[in-house]
Amino acid sequence: MNDMTPTREQREANLEGMGCKRKRVEDVRFTQGKGQYVDDIKLPGMVYGDFVRSPYAHAKVTKIDATEALKLPGVIAVLTAEDLKGVNLAWMPTLAGDVQMVLADGKVLYQNQEVAFVVAEDRYIADDAIQLVEVEYEELPVLVDPFQSMAPDAPVLRPDLEGKTEGAHGPRKHHNHIFNWAVGDKDETAKAFSDADVTIKEMISYHRTHPSPLETCQCVASMDKVKGELTVYGTFQAPHVIRTVASLLSTIPEHKIHVIAPDIGGGFGNKVGAYPGYICAIVASIVTGVPVKWVEDRMENLSTTSFARDYHMTTEIAAKNDGTVTGLKVHVLADHGGFDACADPSKWPAGFFNIVTGSYDFPAAHLEVDGVYTNKAPGGVAYRCSFRVTEAAYCIERAMDILAQKLEMDPADLRMKNFVKPEQFPYQSALGWEYDSGDYHTAMQKAMDTIGYRELRAEQKAKQEAFKRGETREIMGIGVSFFTEIVGAGPSKNCDILGVAMFDSAEIRVHPTGSVISRMGTKSQGQGHETTWAQIIATEIGIPAADIMVEEGNTDTAPYGLGTYGSRSTPVAGAAIALAARKIRNKAQMIAAHMLEVSEYDLEWDVDGFQVKGNPEARKSMKEIAWAAYHAPPPNMEPGLEAVSYYDPPNMTYPFGAYFCVMDIDVDTGVANTRRFYALDDCGTRINPMIIEGQVHGGLTEAFAIAMGQEIAYDEMGNVMGASFMDFFIPTAVETPHWETDYTVTPSPHHPIGAKGVGESPNVGGVPAFSNAVNDAFQFLGNTHIQMPHDAWRIWKAAKDLGVHG
C-alpha cells in the first residue's frame, strides 16, 4: 500500500454515512430561493379557485345565487354541492370512516365551512367574485361545548346520520355520538382501585390547537381530456394515498392519475388528509378543461383545515403508600368537530392513545374514549406526534405529578420508582403495546445529574420560603417529563389507511459509474430526507453520500409508500432503504468474487468495497463493482445493480426521553420566564446528529407555543377566536427559550439499523415539561392542576385564585 492510498478512517469520512454531521443538501436551493413549491407552479391556461365560506357555525343554507358573480368579467364558473352531486362528489369519505361535505349540502356545521367554489382567470377576480355570491342562511342552535354534545336536548348536528345506531367503530349512544372505544381490563383495574392506599382523580384537558405550517394547503389540478389523465400537484404528506383516494372518488383509473408533491413548507400532520379544496380544484379542471390552482390563505388554514388535540381526559391513578402505581383509569371525551376527519390508522379511532401508561409499569389499566360532534372544524391530526401520543403523554405526565404531590414525593423519584425496568423489555403494557427496548433509569439519572436536579430543588425551597416572607414576588417551578412514544406505523397487523397496509418502500439504482439514484415512498416537509436517506445508503453500500441523489413525492417514479407523518419515516422507510441497499450489496459480493476469482464466502465487507479475508490488498471498491455489473457481470447473472424493498415492520418503535424545564414566574404579571430547558432523547441509532438536534429544537419550539399560549378557541356562537397570527401564538426568536439537548442510545432490536425516530419526540415530551413547571411553581400554595395553555393572563388568574394577590 503506497502513501497515497486512503486510510480506512479517510474512506469512512469520505462516505459521510450514518453518525456523520452531514450538512443538509436540500438547504442549498432553499437558502437561495430556488425551492419549487406548489404556488410556484404555473401551467399554460391555468385559472384560480377560491371559496365562499359560511359566517355561521351552524345554519341551514336556504339559497345560493351566483348570478351576479358570474357576470363579473373573468369569472368562469361557480360550483355548489348540487353541481358536485352530478359527479357523485358532494360528500367525500374521511380517513376515520366518516363522510364529509365537500361543499355545504343543505347546512353548514362550522364557521368558514366551504359553501361554493368560484373559478376565475386570476385570484383577485376570484376573491372579488366570492363577495358577489349571495347565500341565504337560517341560523340554528350552536354547540361548541363537547360536554353538552350528548345532552338530551342537544341540537342534531348530522341529519345525514339520522337513525344510524352504528358508526364506523361500533354502536352510537346519541345523535351527536361518533364512537366509543375501550381497551384494557376493567375488572382488574377496578380491583386495583378498591385495594389502593392512595388514589388521585383529575380532569386534564388538552386544548384545541393547530399545526399552522409556514406554507398553507394548496394544489394545482390539471385534467388532460384527450389522454384521460389527471395530474395533481399538492402539499401532500402522503402522495400515494392521495392518488388512491382520488381514484376511488373520481373513478379515474389509478394509473391515469399523477400526484406530485414538490417542496413542502412544513406539514406537522396538517397535510395528511384530503380537503375540499383538492376535490373542487379537480372537479373544476374536469369541467373547464384547464388547470385550476387553489391556495388557501392563513385564516382559512387556521379555521378550517385539520385541528389537533381537543381531548378532555378524566384521569385516575391507584397507588401504594410507597408510591408504587397499581392501576390507571382514563376516560376521554374527544371533540371531533362537525365531521370525524381524524388522520388515524383505520382500526384506531383514538389513535395510539393507549400508550397512556407511558414509561411506567402499571399492572392494570383501562381506557375508554368517546368521540362527539360539535360545531367546530373537523380534523384531529397528529400535530408533530404519532396519532394522539402527545395527548397521552401529557395526560400521564401531569397525572404522575399530581400523584407525587398527594404522596408528598419528589416527582422524579416517583417516576424512577415506577419505570419499566431494562430487563422487562420487550415489555407488554397493560393496554396492549409491546415496547421494543428502553433504559429509562439511565436516561433519567443522566438528565438529573446534568442539570443538578437536587440543587435546583434546594434553590426552589429557598425561594418558596423567601416568597412566604414577602421578600420576592417570583416563584420557581421545575417541570419533570419522562415520555415513551410509539412511532413507526406500522405493522400491517396493526395499521392501515383505507385498507392499505402502512408499509413503506425504497428503490435504489446504482449507475455504471458508481453514482446512485434512490426513490422512496416518503415525503419530506423539512425533515432532511435528501440528506439522511443518502447517509443510510452510503453506510450500507459504500458509495459516498455526495454521489447519491434522493427523490420523493412523485407517484409516477416513487414506489408505493404511505408517506411521512407520525415519525414513521426512519422506522419504516429507513428500514426499507437499508434492506434494499443490502440486496444490492449481496449481489455486489457475488460480482466481486467473480472479479477476484474467489468464492463469495472468502470475501469480507470493508467500508466501501469487498476484500479477500486475510489479504486486504486483494479488494474491489463498489465503484469498480458497479462498472462490472453493467459491462462484465458473472456468467448467467442479470446485468445491473439495483433493488426495491417494501418493508412491513414486525413492531412499532418506542423512542423515549427525559425533559426538564426550570421556570421563574412573576405572580403579579403572570409572566413566565423559562430559565433552562434540558431535553435528553433516546431515538435508537442516530443517523445525523445535527439534523436530530434541529428536529428537537423545532419540536420544542412548537411544544413551548402549545403549552404557553397557542389555542384555537371558540365563543358561544362558534366564532373562531384564533384565526390569524394576531391571535394565534407563534413564538419568534424573542420568546423562544434556549434549548439544551442530550441523548442516550438504546437501539431498536427489530429494526435493521436500530433506529426509532425522533421528529415528534420533543413535542410529545416538551408540552408536559412546560405545564408541569407552571403547576410545580404553584404547588406549595395549594395548587393541584392548572389547565393549559399557560399564557400570562391564565397564570395571573391562577395566582389570583390561589389568593397570591391578596
PDB file of N, CA and C in Angstrom, residues 217-276:
ATOM      1  N   CYS A 217     -52.133  24.857   2.881  1.00  0.00           N
ATOM      2  CA  CYS A 217     -52.500  23.759   1.980  1.00  0.00           C
ATOM      3  C   CYS A 217     -52.868  24.306   0.600  1.00  0.00           C
ATOM      4  N   GLN A 218     -52.411  23.629  -0.450  1.00  0.00           N
ATOM      5  CA  GLN A 218     -52.584  24.135  -1.806  1.00  0.00           C
ATOM      6  C   GLN A 218     -52.533  22.984  -2.807  1.00  0.00           C
ATOM      7  N   CYS A 219     -53.071  23.232  -3.998  1.00  0.00           N
ATOM      8  CA  CYS A 219     -52.932  22.238  -5.061  1.00  0.00           C
ATOM      9  C   CYS A 219     -53.149  22.878  -6.419  1.00  0.00           C
ATOM     10  N   VAL A 220     -52.660  22.202  -7.439  1.00  0.00           N
ATOM     11  CA  VAL A 220     -52.952  22.520  -8.841  1.00  0.00           C
ATOM     12  C   VAL A 220     -53.429  21.228  -9.492  1.00  0.00           C
ATOM     13  N   ALA A 221     -54.646  21.256 -10.045  1.00  0.00           N
ATOM     14  CA  ALA A 221     -55.206  20.080 -10.717  1.00  0.00           C
ATOM     15  C   ALA A 221     -55.290  20.359 -12.207  1.00  0.00           C
ATOM     16  N   SER A 222     -54.849  19.382 -12.991  1.00  0.00           N
ATOM     17  CA  SER A 222     -54.871  19.542 -14.444  1.00  0.00           C
ATOM     18  C   SER A 222     -55.376  18.267 -15.095  1.00  0.00           C
ATOM     19  N   MET A 223     -56.541  18.338 -15.730  1.00  0.00           N
ATOM     20  CA  MET A 223     -57.148  17.188 -16.413  1.00  0.00           C
ATOM     21  C   MET A 223     -56.884  17.279 -17.902  1.00  0.00           C
ATOM     22  N   ASP A 224     -56.215  16.277 -18.432  1.00  0.00           N
ATOM     23  CA  ASP A 224     -55.986  16.165 -19.879  1.00  0.00           C
ATOM     24  C   ASP A 224     -57.098  15.292 -20.438  1.00  0.00           C
ATOM     25  N   LYS A 225     -58.099  15.938 -21.047  1.00  0.00           N
ATOM     26  CA  LYS A 225     -59.261  15.183 -21.508  1.00  0.00           C
ATOM     27  C   LYS A 225     -58.944  14.297 -22.701  1.00  0.00           C
ATOM     28  N   VAL A 226     -57.916  14.640 -23.460  1.00  0.00           N
ATOM     29  CA  VAL A 226     -57.542  13.817 -24.614  1.00  0.00           C
ATOM     30  C   VAL A 226     -56.979  12.480 -24.141  1.00  0.00           C
ATOM     31  N   LYS A 227     -56.058  12.542 -23.190  1.00  0.00           N
ATOM     32  CA  LYS A 227     -55.441  11.322 -22.664  1.00  0.00           C
ATOM     33  C   LYS A 227     -56.259  10.689 -21.533  1.00  0.00           C
ATOM     34  N   GLY A 228     -57.213  11.453 -20.999  1.00  0.00           N
ATOM     35  CA  GLY A 228     -57.964  10.953 -19.855  1.00  0.00           C
ATOM     36  C   GLY A 228     -57.113  10.847 -18.609  1.00  0.00           C
ATOM     37  N   GLU A 229     -56.121  11.738 -18.495  1.00  0.00           N
ATOM     38  CA  GLU A 229     -55.178  11.679 -17.375  1.00  0.00           C
ATOM     39  C   GLU A 229     -55.295  12.921 -16.502  1.00  0.00           C
ATOM     40  N   LEU A 230     -55.226  12.693 -15.196  1.00  0.00           N
ATOM     41  CA  LEU A 230     -55.294  13.763 -14.217  1.00  0.00           C
ATOM     42  C   LEU A 230     -53.950  13.920 -13.529  1.00  0.00           C
ATOM     43  N   THR A 231     -53.420  15.140 -13.512  1.00  0.00           N
ATOM     44  CA  THR A 231     -52.191  15.443 -12.782  1.00  0.00           C
ATOM     45  C   THR A 231     -52.529  16.417 -11.661  1.00  0.00           C
ATOM     46  N   VAL A 232     -52.093  16.082 -10.459  1.00  0.00           N
ATOM     47  CA  VAL A 232     -52.360  16.933  -9.298  1.00  0.00           C
ATOM     48  C   VAL A 232     -51.041  17.222  -8.586  1.00  0.00           C
ATOM     49  N   TYR A 233     -50.682  18.500  -8.505  1.00  0.00           N
ATOM     50  CA  TYR A 233     -49.565  18.943  -7.680  1.00  0.00           C
ATOM     51  C   TYR A 233     -50.145  19.422  -6.355  1.00  0.00           C
ATOM     52  N   GLY A 234     -49.557  19.036  -5.241  1.00  0.00           N
ATOM     53  CA  GLY A 234     -50.146  19.468  -3.980  1.00  0.00           C
ATOM     54  C   GLY A 234     -49.226  19.324  -2.797  1.00  0.00           C
ATOM     55  N   THR A 235     -49.654  19.918  -1.698  1.00  0.00           N
ATOM     56  CA  THR A 235     -48.920  19.854  -0.428  1.00  0.00           C
ATOM     57  C   THR A 235     -49.337  18.577   0.297  1.00  0.00           C
ATOM     58  N   PHE A 236     -48.850  17.446  -0.199  1.00  0.00           N
ATOM     59  CA  PHE A 236     -49.304  16.146   0.280  1.00  0.00           C
ATOM     60  C   PHE A 236     -48.206  15.455   1.080  1.00  0.00           C
ATOM     61  N   GLN A 237     -48.497  15.116   2.332  1.00  0.00           N
ATOM     62  CA  GLN A 237     -47.551  14.335   3.120  1.00  0.00           C
ATOM     63  C   GLN A 237     -47.554  12.860   2.715  1.00  0.00           C
ATOM     64  N   ALA A 238     -48.620  12.433   2.036  1.00  0.00           N
ATOM     65  CA  ALA A 238     -48.735  11.034   1.603  1.00  0.00           C
ATOM     66  C   ALA A 238     -49.273  11.010   0.169  1.00  0.00           C
ATOM     67  N   PRO A 239     -48.425  11.290  -0.834  1.00  0.00           N
ATOM     68  CA  PRO A 239     -48.902  11.418  -2.220  1.00  0.00           C
ATOM     69  C   PRO A 239     -49.602  10.174  -2.760  1.00  0.00           C
ATOM     70  N   HIS A 240     -49.088   8.978  -2.451  1.00  0.00           N
ATOM     71  CA  HIS A 240     -49.707   7.765  -2.985  1.00  0.00           C
ATOM     72  C   HIS A 240     -51.114   7.555  -2.434  1.00  0.00           C
ATOM     73  N   VAL A 241     -51.301   7.888  -1.158  1.00  0.00           N
ATOM     74  CA  VAL A 241     -52.633   7.757  -0.561  1.00  0.00           C
ATOM     75  C   VAL A 241     -53.600   8.712  -1.236  1.00  0.00           C
ATOM     76  N   ILE A 242     -53.154   9.941  -1.512  1.00  0.00           N
ATOM     77  CA  ILE A 242     -53.998  10.907  -2.222  1.00  0.00           C
ATOM     78  C   ILE A 242     -54.370  10.371  -3.604  1.00  0.00           C
ATOM     79  N   ARG A 243     -53.420   9.741  -4.283  1.00  0.00           N
ATOM     80  CA  ARG A 243     -53.726   9.173  -5.614  1.00  0.00           C
ATOM     81  C   ARG A 243     -54.792   8.088  -5.512  1.00  0.00           C
ATOM     82  N   THR A 244     -54.651   7.205  -4.523  1.00  0.00           N
ATOM     83  CA  THR A 244     -55.631   6.131  -4.348  1.00  0.00           C
ATOM     84  C   THR A 244     -57.004   6.707  -4.020  1.00  0.00           C
ATOM     85  N   VAL A 245     -57.047   7.676  -3.110  1.00  0.00           N
ATOM     86  CA  VAL A 245     -58.325   8.302  -2.747  1.00  0.00           C
ATOM     87  C   VAL A 245     -58.938   9.005  -3.954  1.00  0.00           C
ATOM     88  N   ALA A 246     -58.110   9.727  -4.721  1.00  0.00           N
ATOM     89  CA  ALA A 246     -58.613  10.429  -5.906  1.00  0.00           C
ATOM     90  C   ALA A 246     -59.201   9.457  -6.915  1.00  0.00           C
ATOM     91  N   SER A 247     -58.583   8.291  -7.061  1.00  0.00           N
ATOM     92  CA  SER A 247     -59.098   7.284  -7.989  1.00  0.00           C
ATOM     93  C   SER A 247     -60.430   6.725  -7.499  1.00  0.00           C
ATOM     94  N   LEU A 248     -60.510   6.436  -6.207  1.00  0.00           N
ATOM     95  CA  LEU A 248     -61.747   5.889  -5.655  1.00  0.00           C
ATOM     96  C   LEU A 248     -62.896   6.883  -5.774  1.00  0.00           C
ATOM     97  N   LEU A 249     -62.597   8.173  -5.576  1.00  0.00           N
ATOM     98  CA  LEU A 249     -63.645   9.190  -5.627  1.00  0.00           C
ATOM     99  C   LEU A 249     -64.062   9.529  -7.058  1.00  0.00           C
ATOM    100  N   SER A 250     -63.085   9.630  -7.945  1.00  0.00           N
ATOM    101  CA  SER A 250     -63.368  10.122  -9.302  1.00  0.00           C
ATOM    102  C   SER A 250     -63.655   9.012 -10.299  1.00  0.00           C
ATOM    103  N   THR A 251     -63.331   7.763  -9.943  1.00  0.00           N
ATOM    104  CA  THR A 251     -63.398   6.581 -10.824  1.00  0.00           C
ATOM    105  C   THR A 251     -62.419   6.670 -11.988  1.00  0.00           C
ATOM    106  N   ILE A 252     -61.499   7.632 -11.962  1.00  0.00           N
ATOM    107  CA  ILE A 252     -60.415   7.648 -12.952  1.00  0.00           C
ATOM    108  C   ILE A 252     -59.438   6.543 -12.579  1.00  0.00           C
ATOM    109  N   PRO A 253     -59.030   5.686 -13.528  1.00  0.00           N
ATOM    110  CA  PRO A 253     -58.090   4.609 -13.186  1.00  0.00           C
ATOM    111  C   PRO A 253     -56.827   5.164 -12.532  1.00  0.00           C
ATOM    112  N   GLU A 254     -56.341   4.448 -11.541  1.00  0.00           N
ATOM    113  CA  GLU A 254     -55.219   4.974 -10.763  1.00  0.00           C
ATOM    114  C   GLU A 254     -53.969   5.201 -11.611  1.00  0.00           C
ATOM    115  N   HIS A 255     -53.782   4.384 -12.639  1.00  0.00           N
ATOM    116  CA  HIS A 255     -52.584   4.571 -13.467  1.00  0.00           C
ATOM    117  C   HIS A 255     -52.674   5.828 -14.329  1.00  0.00           C
ATOM    118  N   LYS A 256     -53.849   6.441 -14.380  1.00  0.00           N
ATOM    119  CA  LYS A 256     -54.003   7.685 -15.143  1.00  0.00           C
ATOM    120  C   LYS A 256     -54.072   8.906 -14.234  1.00  0.00           C
ATOM    121  N   ILE A 257     -53.699   8.719 -12.984  1.00  0.00           N
ATOM    122  CA  ILE A 257     -53.622   9.835 -12.040  1.00  0.00           C
ATOM    123  C   ILE A 257     -52.169  10.009 -11.624  1.00  0.00           C
ATOM    124  N   HIS A 258     -51.675  11.209 -11.777  1.00  0.00           N
ATOM    125  CA  HIS A 258     -50.283  11.514 -11.446  1.00  0.00           C
ATOM    126  C   HIS A 258     -50.283  12.537 -10.308  1.00  0.00           C
ATOM    127  N   VAL A 259     -49.805  12.133  -9.146  1.00  0.00           N
ATOM    128  CA  VAL A 259     -49.765  13.021  -7.980  1.00  0.00           C
ATOM    129  C   VAL A 259     -48.309  13.387  -7.699  1.00  0.00           C
ATOM    130  N   ILE A 260     -48.072  14.685  -7.586  1.00  0.00           N
ATOM    131  CA  ILE A 260     -46.710  15.176  -7.380  1.00  0.00           C
ATOM    132  C   ILE A 260     -46.712  16.138  -6.196  1.00  0.00           C
ATOM    133  N   ALA A 261     -45.918  15.819  -5.205  1.00  0.00           N
ATOM    134  CA  ALA A 261     -45.714  16.720  -4.064  1.00  0.00           C
ATOM    135  C   ALA A 261     -44.325  17.332  -4.223  1.00  0.00           C
ATOM    136  N   PRO A 262     -44.235  18.604  -4.612  1.00  0.00           N
ATOM    137  CA  PRO A 262     -42.909  19.240  -4.736  1.00  0.00           C
ATOM    138  C   PRO A 262     -42.378  19.607  -3.355  1.00  0.00           C
ATOM    139  N   ASP A 263     -41.541  20.618  -3.251  1.00  0.00           N
ATOM    140  CA  ASP A 263     -41.074  21.056  -1.939  1.00  0.00           C
ATOM    141  C   ASP A 263     -42.270  21.479  -1.093  1.00  0.00           C
ATOM    142  N   ILE A 264     -42.230  21.146   0.188  1.00  0.00           N
ATOM    143  CA  ILE A 264     -43.331  21.450   1.098  1.00  0.00           C
ATOM    144  C   ILE A 264     -42.796  22.242   2.277  1.00  0.00           C
ATOM    145  N   GLY A 265     -43.438  23.362   2.564  1.00  0.00           N
ATOM    146  CA  GLY A 265     -43.017  24.231   3.660  1.00  0.00           C
ATOM    147  C   GLY A 265     -43.657  23.863   4.967  1.00  0.00           C
ATOM    148  N   GLY A 266     -43.305  22.695   5.493  1.00  0.00           N
ATOM    149  CA  GLY A 266     -43.832  22.240   6.769  1.00  0.00           C
ATOM    150  C   GLY A 266     -45.136  21.492   6.604  1.00  0.00           C
ATOM    151  N   GLY A 267     -45.313  20.464   7.431  1.00  0.00           N
ATOM    152  CA  GLY A 267     -46.544  19.676   7.393  1.00  0.00           C
ATOM    153  C   GLY A 267     -47.122  19.510   8.778  1.00  0.00           C
ATOM    154  N   PHE A 268     -46.365  18.869   9.672  1.00  0.00           N
ATOM    155  CA  PHE A 268     -46.745  18.674  11.077  1.00  0.00           C
ATOM    156  C   PHE A 268     -48.092  17.970  11.217  1.00  0.00           C
ATOM    157  N   GLY A 269     -48.480  17.150  10.231  1.00  0.00           N
ATOM    158  CA  GLY A 269     -49.756  16.446  10.270  1.00  0.00           C
ATOM    159  C   GLY A 269     -50.858  17.155   9.523  1.00  0.00           C
ATOM    160  N   ASN A 270     -50.714  18.459   9.287  1.00  0.00           N
ATOM    161  CA  ASN A 270     -51.764  19.266   8.652  1.00  0.00           C
ATOM    162  C   ASN A 270     -52.031  18.850   7.207  1.00  0.00           C
ATOM    163  N   LYS A 271     -51.058  18.201   6.568  1.00  0.00           N
ATOM    164  CA  LYS A 271     -51.161  17.919   5.131  1.00  0.00           C
ATOM    165  C   LYS A 271     -51.264  16.425   4.824  1.00  0.00           C
ATOM    166  N   VAL A 272     -51.827  15.672   5.781  1.00  0.00           N
ATOM    167  CA  VAL A 272     -52.027  14.237   5.572  1.00  0.00           C
ATOM    168  C   VAL A 272     -53.348  13.968   4.857  1.00  0.00           C
ATOM    169  N   GLY A 273     -54.409  14.583   5.313  1.00  0.00           N
ATOM    170  CA  GLY A 273     -55.752  14.284   4.817  1.00  0.00           C
ATOM    171  C   GLY A 273     -56.078  14.981   3.513  1.00  0.00           C
ATOM    172  N   ALA A 274     -57.296  14.707   3.033  1.00  0.00           N
ATOM    173  CA  ALA A 274     -57.816  15.350   1.819  1.00  0.00           C
ATOM    174  C   ALA A 274     -58.772  16.459   2.219  1.00  0.00           C
ATOM    175  N   TYR A 275     -58.678  17.599   1.542  1.00  0.00           N
ATOM    176  CA  TYR A 275     -59.508  18.758   1.845  1.00  0.00           C
ATOM    177  C   TYR A 275     -60.416  19.099   0.662  1.00  0.00           C
ATOM    178  N   PRO A 276     -61.533  19.798   0.944  1.00  0.00           N
ATOM    179  CA  PRO A 276     -62.436  20.183  -0.136  1.00  0.00           C
ATOM    180  C   PRO A 276     -61.751  20.944  -1.276  1.00  0.00           C
TER     181      PRO A 276
END
